[in-house]
Amino acid sequence: MTRLPRFVVAAPGSGHGKTMIATGLMAALRARGLEVSPHKVGPDYIDPSYHGLAAGRVGRNLDPMLQGEERIVPLLLHGASTPTVADVAVIEGVMGLFDGQLGGEGFSSTAHVARLVAAPVVLVVDCAAASRSVGAVVHGFTTYDPEVRVAGVILNNVASPRHEAEVRASIVGIPVLGVVPRLPEIVVPSRHLGLIPVAERTPEAVAAVDALADLIGEHVDLDALLELARTAPDLHATPWSPTVGEPVDTTGPTVAVFGGPAFSFTYAENVEQLTAAGAHVVTVDPLAGDRLPLGTAALVVGGGFPEMHLDALAANADLLEDVRGFVEAGGPTVAECAGLLYLGRALDGVAMAGAVPMSAEMTRRLTLGYRRATALVDGPIVRAGEQVTGHEFHKTAVTYDTDAANPAWRWELHDGTSATEGWVRGSVHASYLHVHGAGHPEHAARLVEAARQYAASVPA
C-alpha cells in the first residue's frame, strides 16, 4: 500500500484556465517546501513542460489509451517516487471533465483517470460571463457521475467582490477553495498546437510560473486543498518500472535523442526505457550547433516545432549531413512527427536531412486523434502485423516520391475507411504517430538491440 495525497484539477471544458490554475498550484505548493509530483491527463507534451518548471521535477502523462488502464496507477506512483518521494501529486485534466476518446463513452477522460487513481476532483470554473449560473454548472458536474468525487471548486476570472458574492451564493454542497481575480497581465503565449513550449521561452516561462505561484498562493486556500488531497485512499500497486526483464549492462550503445527548443516532445518514460535497456542516451540539440556524438548507434528524432526554427535547423548543415550519412549507413533510426519532417528533403521549401524521399509543408488543417495502427512491415521497433495505439497531432502535410511507397502503418478512420501513413525502409521508421513507451515496452528494447548490432558491425 502506498500513501499518496493527490487531487485532480478539472474543468467543465477547455478555456476555463485549468492549465494556469494547475501550474500555479504546483508552483505554490512547491514554494511551501513540498515535493510536488506533476501529471497531465492525455497525450499532451506542452502542459507537462510547464508543470515540470513549476514542480522542479519531470511532468508526466497519464493516458489510458496510450498506456493501458492497468498502468495508470503504477505510472502515477513511478512519477511520485522519481527522483524522490513526493508529498502530493497534482493531476491536470484534459478538455472537459467527462470528455475522452471520441466514441469511447468517456474512455481516457479526466473522469476516467480520476476514477482509476481514486482522487478527489477540484473543478476550475471560468466565471467571466456568468454569476449564479455557475452554481448550476457546479451542481451538474458534482452529480453527473457518482463514482467521480468532485470535492471542491476554484472560481476563475472573478471581476469584483460583488461578482464573487453572487457566484458563491449559487454554490451549495461543495466548498469554494479559491477565487482567482481577472488578471490579464499574466500571459502564457500560445500558437497553433497549444501553448509555446517551455524550452522555447525559458526566461519568460519562469517569470510566468513565478507570477502564477504568487497569484495562487494569495487567492487559493492551500491548506484546505492539501487536506482534501489527504482524503485520497491508499493505492494498492507497484510503481511502474522502465526495466523489462532482467537488468542489463548500462554501458551499452550510444543512442542520440534530439531535444532542445525544436524537438521538445519526448515522453520521459521513453528515454528512461532506453537507459534501462542499456543505452547510453545523449541529447542532441540542433539549435545549439550539436552534431551526432561519436559512436552513435541509434537515433531518435521526436516531436516538436521545427517549422518555427527552419533557418536555424538548416544552418546546422553538419548535423543534417551526420543524420543523412547515419541513415544511409543503415543506422537504426526512429522519427515521430517533427522527426519525420526533419528527415525529409524539405519543410516549407527549406532543405532538411534528405534521408526520407518526401517533402512537407505547413497547412491550415489540424490533424489530431488517437490511432489504433497496424504495422505493415518490419522495422527497428515494430514487426509486421503488430498493433500499436498512438496519437497524431500536427498541421503539416507530406508528399512522398511516387516510387517511394513504404508506409509504416494502416489504421481505420472514423468514416469507416482506412489510411496508410509513415515510411519504413530497412532500419528507418518515420511516422506522424506519437507512441508512449509504457504502452509498448518492447519498442525500446528492440531499438537498443538494433543499436548493439549496428555498433558491432561498424569497424572500430
C-alpha positions as a Markdown table, in Angstrom:
| # | Residue | x | y | z |
|---|---|---|---|---|
| 1 | Met | 0.0 | 0.0 | 0.0 |
| 2 | Thr | 1.2 | 3.5 | -0.8 |
| 3 | Arg | 0.1 | 6.7 | 0.8 |
| 4 | Leu | 0.0 | 9.5 | -1.7 |
| 5 | Pro | -2.0 | 12.7 | -1.1 |
| 6 | Arg | -3.4 | 13.7 | -4.5 |
| 7 | Phe | -6.1 | 15.6 | -6.4 |
| 8 | Val | -7.2 | 16.2 | -10.0 |
| 9 | Val | -7.7 | 19.7 | -11.5 |
| 10 | Ala | -10.6 | 19.6 | -14.0 |
| 11 | Ala | -12.9 | 22.0 | -15.7 |
| 12 | Pro | -16.3 | 22.0 | -17.5 |
| 13 | Gly | -14.5 | 22.4 | -20.8 |
| 14 | Ser | -11.4 | 23.8 | -22.4 |
| 15 | Gly | -10.7 | 27.5 | -21.9 |
| 16 | His | -11.6 | 27.7 | -18.2 |
| 17 | Gly | -8.0 | 28.4 | -17.1 |
| 18 | Lys | -7.3 | 24.8 | -16.0 |
| 19 | Thr | -3.6 | 24.8 | -17.0 |
| 20 | Met | -3.0 | 28.2 | -15.5 |
| 21 | Ile | -4.5 | 27.1 | -12.2 |
| 22 | Ala | -2.9 | 23.7 | -12.1 |
| 23 | Thr | 0.5 | 25.1 | -12.9 |
| 24 | Gly | 0.1 | 27.8 | -10.3 |
| 25 | Leu | -1.0 | 25.2 | -7.7 |
| 26 | Met | 2.1 | 23.1 | -8.4 |
| 27 | Ala | 4.4 | 26.2 | -8.0 |
| 28 | Ala | 2.6 | 27.5 | -4.9 |
| 29 | Leu | 2.8 | 24.1 | -3.2 |
| 30 | Arg | 6.5 | 23.8 | -4.1 |
| 31 | Ala | 7.1 | 27.3 | -2.7 |
| 32 | Arg | 5.8 | 25.9 | 0.6 |
| 33 | Gly | 8.6 | 23.4 | 0.6 |
| 34 | Leu | 6.6 | 20.5 | -0.6 |
| 35 | Glu | 7.7 | 17.9 | -3.2 |
| 36 | Val | 5.1 | 18.0 | -5.9 |
| 37 | Ser | 4.6 | 15.3 | -8.4 |
| 38 | Pro | 3.1 | 16.8 | -11.6 |
| 39 | His | 0.9 | 14.9 | -14.0 |
| 40 | Lys | -1.2 | 15.6 | -17.1 |
| 41 | Val | -4.2 | 13.5 | -18.4 |
| 42 | Gly | -3.9 | 12.8 | -22.1 |
| 43 | Pro | -1.1 | 12.8 | -24.7 |
| 44 | Asp | -0.1 | 16.5 | -24.2 |
| 45 | Tyr | 3.7 | 17.4 | -24.3 |
| 46 | Ile | 3.5 | 21.2 | -23.7 |
| 47 | Asp | 1.5 | 21.4 | -20.4 |
| 48 | Pro | 3.8 | 18.9 | -18.7 |
| 49 | Ser | 6.8 | 21.2 | -19.6 |
| 50 | Tyr | 5.2 | 24.0 | -17.6 |
| 51 | His | 4.3 | 21.5 | -14.8 |
| 52 | Gly | 7.9 | 20.4 | -14.7 |
| 53 | Leu | 9.1 | 24.0 | -14.4 |
| 54 | Ala | 6.6 | 24.7 | -11.6 |
| 55 | Ala | 7.3 | 21.5 | -9.6 |
| 56 | Gly | 11.0 | 21.2 | -10.2 |
| 57 | Arg | 10.7 | 17.6 | -11.5 |
| 58 | Val | 9.6 | 16.0 | -14.7 |
| 59 | Gly | 6.0 | 16.5 | -15.8 |
| 60 | Arg | 4.4 | 13.1 | -16.7 |
| 61 | Asn | 1.3 | 11.9 | -18.6 |
| 62 | Leu | -1.5 | 9.6 | -17.6 |
| 63 | Asp | -3.3 | 8.3 | -20.6 |
| 64 | Pro | -5.3 | 5.0 | -20.6 |
| 65 | Met | -5.4 | 5.0 | -24.4 |
| 66 | Leu | -1.7 | 5.2 | -24.9 |
| 67 | Gln | -0.5 | 3.4 | -21.7 |
| 68 | Gly | -3.3 | 1.0 | -20.8 |
| 69 | Glu | -5.7 | 1.3 | -17.8 |
| 70 | Glu | -3.7 | -1.2 | -15.8 |
| 71 | Arg | -0.6 | 1.0 | -15.9 |
| 72 | Ile | -2.1 | 4.3 | -14.8 |
| 73 | Val | -1.7 | 3.9 | -11.0 |
| 74 | Pro | 1.8 | 2.3 | -11.4 |
| 75 | Leu | 2.8 | 5.2 | -13.6 |
| 76 | Leu | 1.4 | 7.7 | -11.1 |
| 77 | Leu | 3.4 | 6.0 | -8.4 |
| 78 | His | 6.6 | 6.0 | -10.5 |
| 79 | Gly | 6.3 | 9.7 | -11.1 |
| 80 | Ala | 5.6 | 10.3 | -7.4 |
| 81 | Ser | 8.7 | 8.4 | -6.4 |
| 82 | Thr | 11.2 | 9.6 | -9.0 |
| 83 | Pro | 13.7 | 11.0 | -8.2 |
| 84 | Thr | 12.4 | 11.4 | -4.7 |
| 85 | Val | 9.1 | 10.6 | -2.9 |
| 86 | Ala | 6.6 | 13.4 | -3.4 |
| 87 | Asp | 4.4 | 14.9 | -0.7 |
| 88 | Val | 1.5 | 15.4 | -3.0 |
| 89 | Ala | 0.5 | 14.7 | -6.6 |
| 90 | Val | -1.3 | 17.2 | -8.7 |
| 91 | Ile | -3.0 | 15.9 | -11.9 |
| 92 | Glu | -4.2 | 18.3 | -14.5 |
| 93 | Gly | -7.1 | 17.0 | -16.6 |
| 94 | Val | -7.8 | 17.4 | -20.3 |
| 95 | Met | -10.7 | 19.2 | -22.0 |
| 96 | Gly | -13.9 | 18.9 | -20.0 |
| 97 | Leu | -14.1 | 16.6 | -17.1 |
| 98 | Phe | -16.0 | 13.9 | -18.9 |
| 99 | Asp | -14.5 | 14.4 | -22.4 |
| 100 | Gly | -12.5 | 11.4 | -23.7 |
| 101 | Gln | -11.8 | 9.4 | -26.8 |
| 102 | Leu | -14.3 | 10.2 | -29.5 |
| 103 | Gly | -16.9 | 7.4 | -29.5 |
| 104 | Gly | -15.3 | 5.8 | -26.4 |
| 105 | Glu | -18.0 | 6.8 | -23.9 |
| 106 | Gly | -15.6 | 8.9 | -21.8 |
| 107 | Phe | -12.6 | 6.4 | -22.1 |
| 108 | Ser | -9.3 | 8.2 | -21.3 |
| 109 | Ser | -11.2 | 11.3 | -20.0 |
| 110 | Thr | -10.2 | 13.2 | -16.9 |
| 111 | Ala | -13.1 | 11.5 | -15.0 |
| 112 | His | -11.8 | 8.1 | -16.2 |
| 113 | Val | -8.3 | 8.8 | -14.8 |
| 114 | Ala | -9.8 | 10.3 | -11.6 |
| 115 | Arg | -11.7 | 7.0 | -11.0 |
| 116 | Leu | -8.6 | 4.9 | -11.7 |
| 117 | Val | -6.4 | 6.8 | -9.3 |
| 118 | Ala | -9.2 | 7.3 | -6.7 |
| 119 | Ala | -8.5 | 11.0 | -6.5 |
| 120 | Pro | -10.8 | 13.9 | -5.5 |
| 121 | Val | -11.5 | 16.4 | -8.2 |
| 122 | Val | -11.2 | 20.2 | -8.0 |
| 123 | Leu | -13.3 | 21.9 | -10.6 |
| 124 | Val | -12.0 | 25.1 | -12.1 |
| 125 | Val | -14.8 | 27.3 | -13.5 |
| 126 | Asp | -14.4 | 30.4 | -15.6 |
| 127 | Cys | -16.9 | 33.0 | -14.2 |
| 128 | Ala | -16.1 | 35.7 | -16.7 |
| 129 | Ala | -19.5 | 35.5 | -18.4 |
| 130 | Ala | -21.8 | 34.2 | -15.7 |
| 131 | Ser | -22.7 | 34.6 | -12.0 |
| 132 | Arg | -25.5 | 32.4 | -10.5 |
| 133 | Ser | -25.4 | 30.1 | -13.4 |
| 134 | Val | -22.0 | 28.9 | -12.2 |
| 135 | Gly | -23.9 | 27.1 | -9.3 |
| 136 | Ala | -25.9 | 25.1 | -11.8 |
| 137 | Val | -22.8 | 24.1 | -13.7 |
| 138 | Val | -21.1 | 23.0 | -10.5 |
| 139 | His | -24.2 | 21.1 | -9.3 |
| 140 | Gly | -24.4 | 19.3 | -12.6 |
| 141 | Phe | -20.7 | 18.2 | -12.5 |
| 142 | Thr | -20.9 | 17.1 | -8.9 |
| 143 | Thr | -23.9 | 14.9 | -9.5 |
| 144 | Tyr | -23.3 | 13.6 | -13.1 |
| 145 | Asp | -21.2 | 10.6 | -12.1 |
| 146 | Pro | -21.4 | 9.3 | -8.5 |
| 147 | Glu | -18.1 | 7.5 | -9.0 |
| 148 | Val | -16.3 | 10.8 | -9.6 |
| 149 | Arg | -15.9 | 12.8 | -6.4 |
| 150 | Val | -15.9 | 16.5 | -7.3 |
| 151 | Ala | -14.9 | 17.8 | -3.9 |
| 152 | Gly | -14.1 | 21.4 | -4.4 |
| 153 | Val | -14.3 | 24.3 | -6.8 |
| 154 | Ile | -11.9 | 27.2 | -7.7 |
| 155 | Leu | -13.6 | 30.2 | -9.3 |
| 156 | Asn | -11.5 | 31.8 | -12.0 |
| 157 | Asn | -11.8 | 35.2 | -13.7 |
| 158 | Val | -13.9 | 36.8 | -11.0 |
| 159 | Ala | -14.4 | 40.5 | -11.7 |
| 160 | Ser | -15.2 | 42.0 | -8.3 |
| 161 | Pro | -16.2 | 41.3 | -4.7 |
| 162 | Arg | -19.8 | 41.7 | -5.7 |
| 163 | His | -19.4 | 39.2 | -8.6 |
| 164 | Glu | -17.7 | 36.8 | -6.2 |
| 165 | Ala | -20.5 | 37.1 | -3.6 |
| 166 | Glu | -23.1 | 36.3 | -6.3 |
| 167 | Val | -21.3 | 33.3 | -7.5 |
| 168 | Arg | -20.6 | 31.9 | -4.1 |
| 169 | Ala | -24.2 | 32.2 | -3.1 |
| 170 | Ser | -25.2 | 29.9 | -6.0 |
| 171 | Ile | -22.9 | 27.1 | -5.0 |
| 172 | Val | -24.2 | 24.6 | -2.5 |
| 173 | Gly | -22.9 | 21.3 | -1.1 |
| 174 | Ile | -19.3 | 21.9 | -2.2 |
| 175 | Pro | -16.5 | 24.1 | -0.8 |
| 176 | Val | -15.1 | 27.0 | -2.7 |
| 177 | Leu | -11.3 | 26.5 | -2.3 |
| 178 | Gly | -10.2 | 29.7 | -4.2 |
| 179 | Val | -11.3 | 32.7 | -6.0 |
| 180 | Val | -8.9 | 33.9 | -8.7 |
| 181 | Pro | -9.4 | 37.5 | -9.9 |
| 182 | Arg | -9.4 | 38.6 | -13.5 |
| 183 | Leu | -5.7 | 39.5 | -14.0 |
| 184 | Pro | -4.9 | 39.8 | -17.7 |
| 185 | Glu | -1.2 | 40.7 | -17.1 |
| 186 | Ile | -0.3 | 37.1 | -16.6 |
| 187 | Val | 0.0 | 35.8 | -20.2 |
| 188 | Val | 1.3 | 32.4 | -21.4 |
| 189 | Pro | 1.6 | 32.8 | -25.2 |
| 190 | Ser | 0.2 | 30.1 | -27.5 |
| 191 | Arg | 0.4 | 29.0 | -31.1 |
| 192 | His | -1.3 | 26.6 | -33.5 |
| 193 | Leu | -0.9 | 23.5 | -31.4 |
| 194 | Gly | -1.3 | 25.0 | -27.9 |
| 195 | Leu | 1.0 | 26.9 | -25.6 |
| 196 | Ile | 4.5 | 27.7 | -26.6 |
| 197 | Pro | 6.8 | 25.0 | -25.0 |
| 198 | Val | 8.9 | 26.0 | -22.0 |
| 199 | Ala | 12.1 | 25.0 | -24.0 |
| 200 | Glu | 11.4 | 27.9 | -26.5 |
| 201 | Arg | 10.8 | 30.6 | -23.9 |
| 202 | Thr | 12.5 | 29.7 | -20.7 |
| 203 | Pro | 13.1 | 33.2 | -19.1 |
| 204 | Glu | 9.5 | 34.3 | -19.9 |
| 205 | Ala | 8.1 | 30.9 | -18.8 |
| 206 | Val | 9.9 | 31.1 | -15.5 |
| 207 | Ala | 8.5 | 34.6 | -14.9 |
| 208 | Ala | 5.0 | 33.4 | -15.8 |
| 209 | Val | 5.2 | 30.4 | -13.4 |
| 210 | Asp | 6.6 | 32.6 | -10.6 |
| 211 | Ala | 3.7 | 35.0 | -11.1 |
| 212 | Leu | 1.2 | 32.1 | -11.1 |
| 213 | Ala | 2.7 | 30.8 | -7.8 |
| 214 | Asp | 2.1 | 34.2 | -6.2 |
| 215 | Leu | -1.4 | 34.5 | -7.6 |
| 216 | Ile | -2.5 | 31.1 | -6.5 |
| 217 | Gly | -0.7 | 31.4 | -3.1 |
| 218 | Glu | -2.7 | 34.5 | -2.4 |
| 219 | His | -6.1 | 33.5 | -3.7 |
| 220 | Val | -6.4 | 29.7 | -3.1 |
| 221 | Asp | -6.7 | 28.0 | 0.3 |
| 222 | Leu | -3.8 | 25.7 | 0.0 |
| 223 | Asp | -4.3 | 24.3 | 3.5 |
| 224 | Ala | -7.8 | 23.2 | 2.6 |
| 225 | Leu | -6.6 | 21.8 | -0.7 |
| 226 | Leu | -3.9 | 19.7 | 1.0 |
| 227 | Glu | -6.5 | 18.5 | 3.5 |
| 228 | Leu | -8.6 | 17.4 | 0.6 |
| 229 | Ala | -5.6 | 15.7 | -1.1 |
| 230 | Arg | -5.1 | 13.6 | 2.1 |
| 231 | Thr | -8.6 | 12.1 | 1.8 |
| 232 | Ala | -7.5 | 10.1 | -1.2 |
| 233 | Pro | -7.2 | 6.4 | -0.2 |
| 234 | Asp | -4.0 | 4.4 | -0.2 |
| 235 | Leu | -3.1 | 2.9 | -3.5 |
| 236 | His | -2.5 | -0.8 | -3.9 |
| 237 | Ala | 0.0 | -1.1 | -6.7 |
| 238 | Thr | 3.7 | -1.4 | -7.5 |
| 239 | Pro | 5.3 | 1.6 | -9.2 |
| 240 | Trp | 5.9 | 1.2 | -12.9 |
| 241 | Ser | 9.5 | 0.3 | -13.9 |
| 242 | Pro | 11.2 | 1.1 | -17.2 |
| 243 | Thr | 13.1 | -2.1 | -16.9 |
| 244 | Val | 11.8 | -5.1 | -18.9 |
| 245 | Gly | 13.1 | -8.5 | -17.8 |
| 246 | Glu | 16.5 | -8.7 | -16.1 |
| 247 | Pro | 18.7 | -5.6 | -15.6 |
| 248 | Val | 21.2 | -5.2 | -18.4 |
| 249 | Asp | 24.6 | -3.7 | -18.8 |
| 250 | Thr | 24.3 | 0.1 | -18.7 |
| 251 | Thr | 27.5 | 0.7 | -20.7 |
| 252 | Gly | 25.8 | -0.2 | -24.0 |
| 253 | Pro | 25.5 | 1.6 | -27.3 |
| 254 | Thr | 25.1 | 5.3 | -27.7 |
| 255 | Val | 21.5 | 6.4 | -28.6 |
| 256 | Ala | 21.2 | 10.0 | -29.7 |
| 257 | Val | 17.9 | 11.6 | -28.8 |
| 258 | Phe | 17.0 | 15.0 | -30.3 |
| 259 | Gly | 16.0 | 17.7 | -27.9 |
| 260 | Gly | 16.1 | 21.4 | -27.3 |
| 261 | Pro | 13.6 | 24.1 | -28.4 |
| 262 | Ala | 12.8 | 22.5 | -31.8 |
| 263 | Phe | 12.4 | 18.9 | -30.6 |
| 264 | Ser | 10.9 | 19.1 | -27.0 |
| 265 | Phe | 8.1 | 16.5 | -27.5 |
| 266 | Thr | 9.5 | 13.4 | -25.8 |
| 267 | Tyr | 7.9 | 11.3 | -23.1 |
| 268 | Ala | 10.2 | 11.0 | -20.1 |
| 269 | Glu | 9.4 | 7.3 | -19.8 |
| 270 | Asn | 10.5 | 6.6 | -23.3 |
| 271 | Val | 14.0 | 7.9 | -22.5 |
| 272 | Glu | 14.0 | 6.0 | -19.2 |
| 273 | Gln | 13.3 | 2.8 | -21.0 |
| 274 | Leu | 16.2 | 3.3 | -23.4 |
| 275 | Thr | 18.5 | 3.8 | -20.4 |
| 276 | Ala | 17.0 | 0.8 | -18.6 |
| 277 | Ala | 17.6 | -1.3 | -21.8 |
| 278 | Gly | 21.3 | -0.5 | -21.6 |
| 279 | Ala | 21.6 | 2.5 | -23.9 |
| 280 | His | 23.9 | 5.5 | -23.2 |
| 281 | Val | 21.5 | 8.3 | -24.1 |
| 282 | Val | 22.9 | 11.5 | -25.4 |
| 283 | Thr | 20.7 | 14.6 | -26.0 |
| 284 | Val | 21.4 | 16.4 | -29.3 |
| 285 | Asp | 20.1 | 20.0 | -29.7 |
| 286 | Pro | 20.3 | 21.0 | -33.4 |
| 287 | Leu | 19.8 | 24.7 | -32.5 |
| 288 | Ala | 22.9 | 24.6 | -30.2 |
| 289 | Gly | 25.1 | 23.5 | -33.1 |
| 290 | Asp | 25.3 | 19.9 | -31.8 |
| 291 | Arg | 26.4 | 17.1 | -34.0 |
| 292 | Leu | 25.8 | 13.3 | -33.7 |
| 293 | Pro | 28.0 | 12.1 | -30.9 |
| 294 | Leu | 30.9 | 9.8 | -31.8 |
| 295 | Gly | 29.9 | 6.2 | -31.9 |
| 296 | Thr | 26.1 | 6.9 | -32.3 |
| 297 | Ala | 24.5 | 3.5 | -32.8 |
| 298 | Ala | 20.8 | 4.6 | -32.9 |
| 299 | Leu | 18.9 | 7.9 | -33.5 |
| 300 | Val | 15.6 | 9.1 | -32.1 |
| 301 | Val | 14.1 | 12.3 | -33.5 |
| 302 | Gly | 10.9 | 13.1 | -31.7 |
| 303 | Gly | 8.2 | 15.7 | -32.0 |
| 304 | Gly | 8.3 | 19.5 | -31.6 |
| 305 | Phe | 8.1 | 22.7 | -33.7 |
| 306 | Pro | 10.7 | 22.5 | -36.4 |
| 307 | Glu | 8.7 | 24.9 | -38.6 |
| 308 | Met | 9.4 | 27.7 | -36.1 |
| 309 | His | 13.2 | 27.2 | -36.4 |
| 310 | Leu | 13.7 | 26.3 | -40.0 |
| 311 | Asp | 16.6 | 28.7 | -40.7 |
| 312 | Ala | 18.5 | 27.6 | -37.6 |
| 313 | Leu | 17.9 | 23.9 | -38.4 |
| 314 | Ala | 19.2 | 24.4 | -41.9 |
| 315 | Ala | 22.2 | 26.4 | -40.7 |
| 316 | Asn | 23.4 | 23.3 | -38.8 |
| 317 | Ala | 24.4 | 21.7 | -42.0 |
| 318 | Asp | 27.0 | 19.4 | -40.3 |
| 319 | Leu | 24.2 | 17.8 | -38.3 |
| 320 | Leu | 22.0 | 17.4 | -41.3 |
| 321 | Glu | 24.9 | 15.7 | -43.1 |
| 322 | Asp | 25.6 | 13.5 | -40.0 |
| 323 | Val | 22.0 | 12.3 | -39.9 |
| 324 | Arg | 21.8 | 11.7 | -43.6 |
| 325 | Gly | 25.0 | 9.7 | -43.5 |
| 326 | Phe | 23.9 | 7.7 | -40.5 |
| 327 | Val | 20.6 | 6.7 | -42.1 |
| 328 | Glu | 22.4 | 5.8 | -45.4 |
| 329 | Ala | 24.8 | 3.6 | -43.5 |
| 330 | Gly | 21.9 | 1.6 | -42.0 |
| 331 | Gly | 21.8 | 3.2 | -38.6 |
| 332 | Pro | 18.7 | 2.4 | -36.6 |
| 333 | Thr | 16.5 | 5.5 | -36.7 |
| 334 | Val | 13.1 | 6.3 | -35.3 |
| 335 | Ala | 11.4 | 9.6 | -36.1 |
| 336 | Glu | 8.0 | 10.9 | -34.8 |
| 337 | Cys | 6.1 | 13.8 | -36.4 |
| 338 | Ala | 8.6 | 16.6 | -36.3 |
| 339 | Gly | 11.3 | 14.0 | -36.7 |
| 340 | Leu | 9.6 | 12.8 | -39.9 |
| 341 | Leu | 9.7 | 16.3 | -41.2 |
| 342 | Tyr | 13.4 | 16.7 | -40.3 |
| 343 | Leu | 14.4 | 13.5 | -42.1 |
| 344 | Gly | 12.6 | 14.6 | -45.3 |
| 345 | Arg | 14.1 | 16.6 | -48.1 |
| 346 | Ala | 12.4 | 19.9 | -47.3 |
| 347 | Leu | 10.0 | 21.6 | -45.0 |
| 348 | Asp | 8.2 | 24.7 | -46.4 |
| 349 | Gly | 11.0 | 24.8 | -49.1 |
| 350 | Val | 13.9 | 24.8 | -46.6 |
| 351 | Ala | 16.3 | 21.9 | -47.1 |
| 352 | Met | 16.3 | 19.3 | -44.3 |
| 353 | Ala | 18.3 | 16.0 | -44.0 |
| 354 | Gly | 17.1 | 14.3 | -47.2 |
| 355 | Ala | 17.1 | 10.9 | -45.6 |
| 356 | Val | 13.4 | 10.2 | -46.4 |
| 357 | Pro | 12.1 | 10.7 | -50.0 |
| 358 | Met | 9.5 | 13.3 | -49.3 |
| 359 | Ser | 8.8 | 17.0 | -48.7 |
| 360 | Ala | 6.5 | 18.6 | -46.2 |
| 361 | Glu | 4.6 | 21.9 | -45.8 |
| 362 | Met | 2.5 | 23.7 | -43.2 |
| 363 | Thr | -1.2 | 23.7 | -43.8 |
| 364 | Arg | -4.3 | 25.2 | -42.1 |
| 365 | Arg | -5.8 | 21.8 | -41.3 |
| 366 | Leu | -5.3 | 20.4 | -37.8 |
| 367 | Thr | -5.0 | 16.6 | -37.8 |
| 368 | Leu | -5.3 | 15.0 | -34.4 |
| 369 | Gly | -6.7 | 12.0 | -32.6 |
| 370 | Tyr | -5.8 | 8.6 | -31.2 |
| 371 | Arg | -4.9 | 5.9 | -33.8 |
| 372 | Arg | -5.0 | 2.2 | -33.5 |
| 373 | Ala | -2.4 | 1.3 | -36.0 |
| 374 | Thr | -1.2 | -1.9 | -37.5 |
| 375 | Ala | 2.4 | -2.2 | -38.6 |
| 376 | Leu | 2.7 | -3.1 | -42.3 |
| 377 | Val | 6.4 | -4.1 | -42.4 |
| 378 | Asp | 9.2 | -5.0 | -40.0 |
| 379 | Gly | 11.3 | -2.1 | -38.7 |
| 380 | Pro | 13.6 | -1.2 | -35.9 |
| 381 | Ile | 10.9 | -1.0 | -33.2 |
| 382 | Val | 7.8 | -3.0 | -34.6 |
| 383 | Arg | 7.1 | -6.1 | -36.5 |
| 384 | Ala | 4.7 | -6.5 | -39.3 |
| 385 | Gly | 1.1 | -7.3 | -38.1 |
| 386 | Glu | 1.7 | -5.8 | -34.6 |
| 387 | Gln | -0.9 | -3.3 | -33.3 |
| 388 | Val | 0.0 | 0.0 | -31.7 |
| 389 | Thr | -2.0 | 2.7 | -30.1 |
| 390 | Gly | -0.6 | 6.2 | -30.7 |
| 391 | His | -1.6 | 9.8 | -31.2 |
| 392 | Glu | -1.4 | 12.1 | -34.2 |
| 393 | Phe | -1.3 | 15.9 | -33.8 |
| 394 | His | 0.1 | 18.2 | -36.5 |
| 395 | Lys | -0.7 | 20.9 | -39.1 |
| 396 | Thr | 1.5 | 19.7 | -41.9 |
| 397 | Ala | 1.2 | 17.5 | -45.0 |
| 398 | Val | 3.8 | 15.3 | -46.6 |
| 399 | Thr | 4.3 | 14.3 | -50.2 |
| 400 | Tyr | 6.4 | 11.2 | -50.9 |
| 401 | Asp | 8.0 | 10.3 | -54.2 |
| 402 | Thr | 5.7 | 8.2 | -56.3 |
| 403 | Asp | 8.1 | 5.3 | -56.2 |
| 404 | Ala | 8.8 | 5.5 | -52.5 |
| 405 | Ala | 5.7 | 4.0 | -51.0 |
| 406 | Asn | 6.8 | 2.1 | -47.9 |
| 407 | Pro | 4.1 | 3.0 | -45.4 |
| 408 | Ala | 4.7 | 2.2 | -41.7 |
| 409 | Trp | 1.0 | 1.9 | -40.6 |
| 410 | Arg | -2.5 | 1.3 | -41.6 |
| 411 | Trp | -5.4 | 2.5 | -39.4 |
| 412 | Glu | -9.1 | 2.9 | -39.6 |
| 413 | Leu | -10.7 | 6.3 | -39.9 |
| 414 | His | -13.9 | 7.5 | -38.2 |
| 415 | Asp | -15.8 | 7.3 | -41.5 |
| 416 | Gly | -15.1 | 3.5 | -41.8 |
| 417 | Thr | -12.3 | 3.9 | -44.4 |
| 418 | Ser | -8.6 | 3.1 | -43.8 |
| 419 | Ala | -5.4 | 5.0 | -44.4 |
| 420 | Thr | -1.7 | 4.3 | -44.6 |
| 421 | Glu | 0.9 | 6.6 | -43.1 |
| 422 | Gly | 4.6 | 6.9 | -42.4 |
| 423 | Trp | 7.7 | 5.4 | -44.1 |
| 424 | Val | 9.8 | 2.4 | -43.2 |
| 425 | Arg | 12.8 | 1.1 | -45.1 |
| 426 | Gly | 15.5 | -1.1 | -43.6 |
| 427 | Ser | 16.5 | 0.3 | -40.2 |
| 428 | Val | 14.4 | 3.6 | -40.5 |
| 429 | His | 11.0 | 4.1 | -39.1 |
| 430 | Ala | 9.5 | 7.5 | -39.7 |
| 431 | Ser | 5.9 | 8.5 | -39.0 |
| 432 | Tyr | 3.5 | 11.1 | -37.7 |
| 433 | Leu | 2.4 | 8.7 | -34.9 |
| 434 | His | 3.5 | 9.5 | -31.3 |
| 435 | Val | 3.7 | 6.4 | -29.1 |
| 436 | His | 4.1 | 6.2 | -25.4 |
| 437 | Gly | 6.7 | 3.6 | -24.4 |
| 438 | Ala | 4.9 | 2.4 | -21.3 |
| 439 | Gly | 2.2 | 1.0 | -23.5 |
| 440 | His | 4.7 | -0.7 | -25.8 |
| 441 | Pro | 7.8 | -1.5 | -23.7 |
| 442 | Glu | 9.2 | -3.8 | -26.4 |
| 443 | His | 10.0 | -0.8 | -28.7 |
| 444 | Ala | 12.9 | 0.5 | -26.5 |
| 445 | Ala | 14.3 | -3.0 | -26.1 |
| 446 | Arg | 14.2 | -3.6 | -29.8 |
| 447 | Leu | 15.8 | -0.3 | -30.7 |
| 448 | Val | 18.7 | -0.8 | -28.2 |
| 449 | Glu | 19.3 | -4.3 | -29.5 |
| 450 | Ala | 19.3 | -3.0 | -33.1 |
| 451 | Ala | 21.8 | -0.4 | -31.8 |
| 452 | Arg | 24.0 | -3.1 | -30.3 |
| 453 | Gln | 24.0 | -5.0 | -33.6 |
| 454 | Tyr | 24.8 | -1.8 | -35.6 |
| 455 | Ala | 27.7 | -0.9 | -33.2 |
| 456 | Ala | 29.1 | -4.4 | -33.6 |
| 457 | Ser | 29.0 | -4.1 | -37.4 |
| 458 | Val | 30.9 | -0.8 | -37.6 |
| 459 | Pro | 34.7 | -1.1 | -37.9 |
| 460 | Ala | 36.4 | 0.2 | -34.8 |
